[in-house]
Coordinates of C-alpha atoms in Angstrom, one line a residue:
Q225 CA -22.4 -90.3 49.4
V226 CA -19.8 -92.7 49.8
H227 CA -18.1 -94.2 46.5
P228 CA -15.1 -96.8 45.7
V229 CA -12.1 -95.7 44.3
E230 CA -10.6 -98.0 41.5
S231 CA -7.2 -97.7 39.6
G232 CA -4.9 -99.7 37.7
G233 CA -6.2 -99.2 33.8
G234 CA -4.4 -98.3 31.3
L235 CA -3.4 -98.8 27.5
V236 CA -2.2 -102.4 26.6
Q237 CA -2.0 -104.5 23.5
A238 CA -4.1 -107.5 22.9
G239 CA -2.7 -110.6 24.9
G240 CA -1.4 -108.5 27.7
S241 CA -2.1 -108.5 31.4
L242 CA -3.3 -105.5 33.9
R243 CA -4.3 -105.7 37.4
L244 CA -7.0 -103.6 38.6
S245 CA -7.5 -102.2 42.2
C246 CA -10.1 -100.8 44.1
F247 CA -10.7 -99.5 47.7
G248 CA -13.9 -99.1 49.4
S249 CA -13.3 -95.6 50.8
G250 CA -16.4 -95.4 52.8
M251 CA -18.1 -98.4 51.4
I252 CA -17.6 -101.1 53.5
F253 CA -17.3 -104.7 51.5
S254 CA -17.1 -107.2 54.3
A255 CA -19.7 -109.4 54.5
Y256 CA -21.1 -108.4 50.8
R257 CA -20.9 -110.4 47.7
I258 CA -18.7 -107.6 45.6
G259 CA -17.7 -107.3 42.0
W260 CA -16.5 -105.6 39.1
Y261 CA -18.4 -104.1 36.2
R262 CA -17.9 -102.7 32.7
Q263 CA -19.3 -100.2 30.6
A264 CA -18.3 -100.1 27.0
P265 CA -19.0 -97.0 25.1
G266 CA -22.7 -97.1 23.8
K267 CA -23.3 -100.0 26.1
Q268 CA -24.9 -101.0 29.3
R269 CA -23.1 -101.5 32.3
E270 CA -22.2 -105.4 32.7
L271 CA -21.4 -107.5 35.7
V272 CA -17.9 -108.7 35.1
A273 CA -16.9 -110.6 38.2
T274 CA -18.2 -111.3 41.6
I275 CA -17.3 -112.8 45.0
T276 CA -18.7 -113.5 47.9
N277 CA -17.1 -113.0 51.3
D278 CA -16.6 -116.8 51.9
G279 CA -14.5 -116.5 48.5
H280 CA -17.0 -118.0 46.1
T281 CA -16.6 -116.5 42.6
T282 CA -18.3 -116.2 39.3
Y283 CA -17.5 -114.8 36.1
L284 CA -18.8 -113.5 32.8
E285 CA -18.5 -116.3 30.5
S286 CA -16.5 -114.5 28.1
V287 CA -13.5 -113.8 30.9
A288 CA -14.0 -116.5 32.9
D289 CA -10.7 -118.4 31.9
R290 CA -8.9 -115.0 31.7
F291 CA -9.9 -112.9 35.0
T292 CA -9.6 -113.7 38.3
I293 CA -11.2 -111.8 41.2
S294 CA -10.1 -111.4 44.6
R295 CA -10.7 -109.6 47.8
D296 CA -8.9 -108.2 50.9
D297 CA -11.5 -107.7 53.6
P298 CA -8.8 -105.9 56.4
K299 CA -7.6 -103.6 53.4
N300 CA -11.5 -103.1 52.4
A301 CA -10.3 -103.9 48.8
M302 CA -10.6 -106.2 45.9
Y303 CA -8.7 -106.7 42.5
L304 CA -9.1 -107.9 39.3
Q305 CA -6.3 -109.8 37.7
M306 CA -6.8 -109.8 33.7
N307 CA -4.9 -111.5 31.6
S308 CA -4.8 -112.5 27.9
L309 CA -6.9 -109.1 27.1
R310 CA -8.9 -108.9 24.1
P311 CA -9.9 -105.4 22.4
E312 CA -13.4 -106.5 23.2
D313 CA -12.4 -106.0 26.9
T314 CA -11.9 -102.0 26.3
A315 CA -14.4 -100.3 28.5
V316 CA -14.2 -98.4 31.8
Y317 CA -14.3 -100.6 35.0
Y318 CA -15.9 -100.1 38.0
C319 CA -15.7 -101.7 41.8
H320 CA -19.2 -102.0 44.1
K321 CA -21.2 -104.3 45.8
V322 CA -23.4 -106.6 43.5
I323 CA -26.7 -104.6 43.4
P324 CA -29.5 -105.0 41.2
P325 CA -29.6 -103.2 37.6
W326 CA -32.2 -100.8 38.7
T327 CA -30.4 -99.6 41.2
Y328 CA -27.3 -98.5 39.4
P329 CA -28.4 -95.2 38.7
S330 CA -29.0 -94.1 42.2
S331 CA -25.9 -95.9 43.8
G332 CA -22.6 -94.5 44.6
W333 CA -20.3 -95.3 41.7
G334 CA -16.8 -94.4 41.6
Q335 CA -14.6 -92.6 38.7
G336 CA -13.8 -95.9 37.5
T337 CA -10.8 -96.7 35.7
Q338 CA -10.0 -97.0 31.8
V339 CA -8.7 -100.1 30.1
T340 CA -8.1 -99.7 26.5
V341 CA -6.8 -102.7 24.5
S342 CA -5.4 -102.4 21.0
T343 CA -4.9 -104.8 18.5

């Protein structure tokens, strides 16, 4: 089962920035709508940002003016620039094709990258 590889997380103070990277590593992103998800302890996985193969983006309302998703299909990669981070952004962040929630358990997820925002 192929799964993407995420990196770039870390510990940052509130108001700080991080840039997450994701490489498909066998999961081909081109021609698909792809996105970043996150899962905080005790909460369900949620879709944070998406981008289509023609560059149309969507965002969770709480991050819309702070996060920017981008993609680089020749590199089979996607990125998430996160600015003005808040403690409530603390979660493990995952990248994947955009898929229905009922398929999450059977899909090839990577290890994710931990983002921790301190007050």
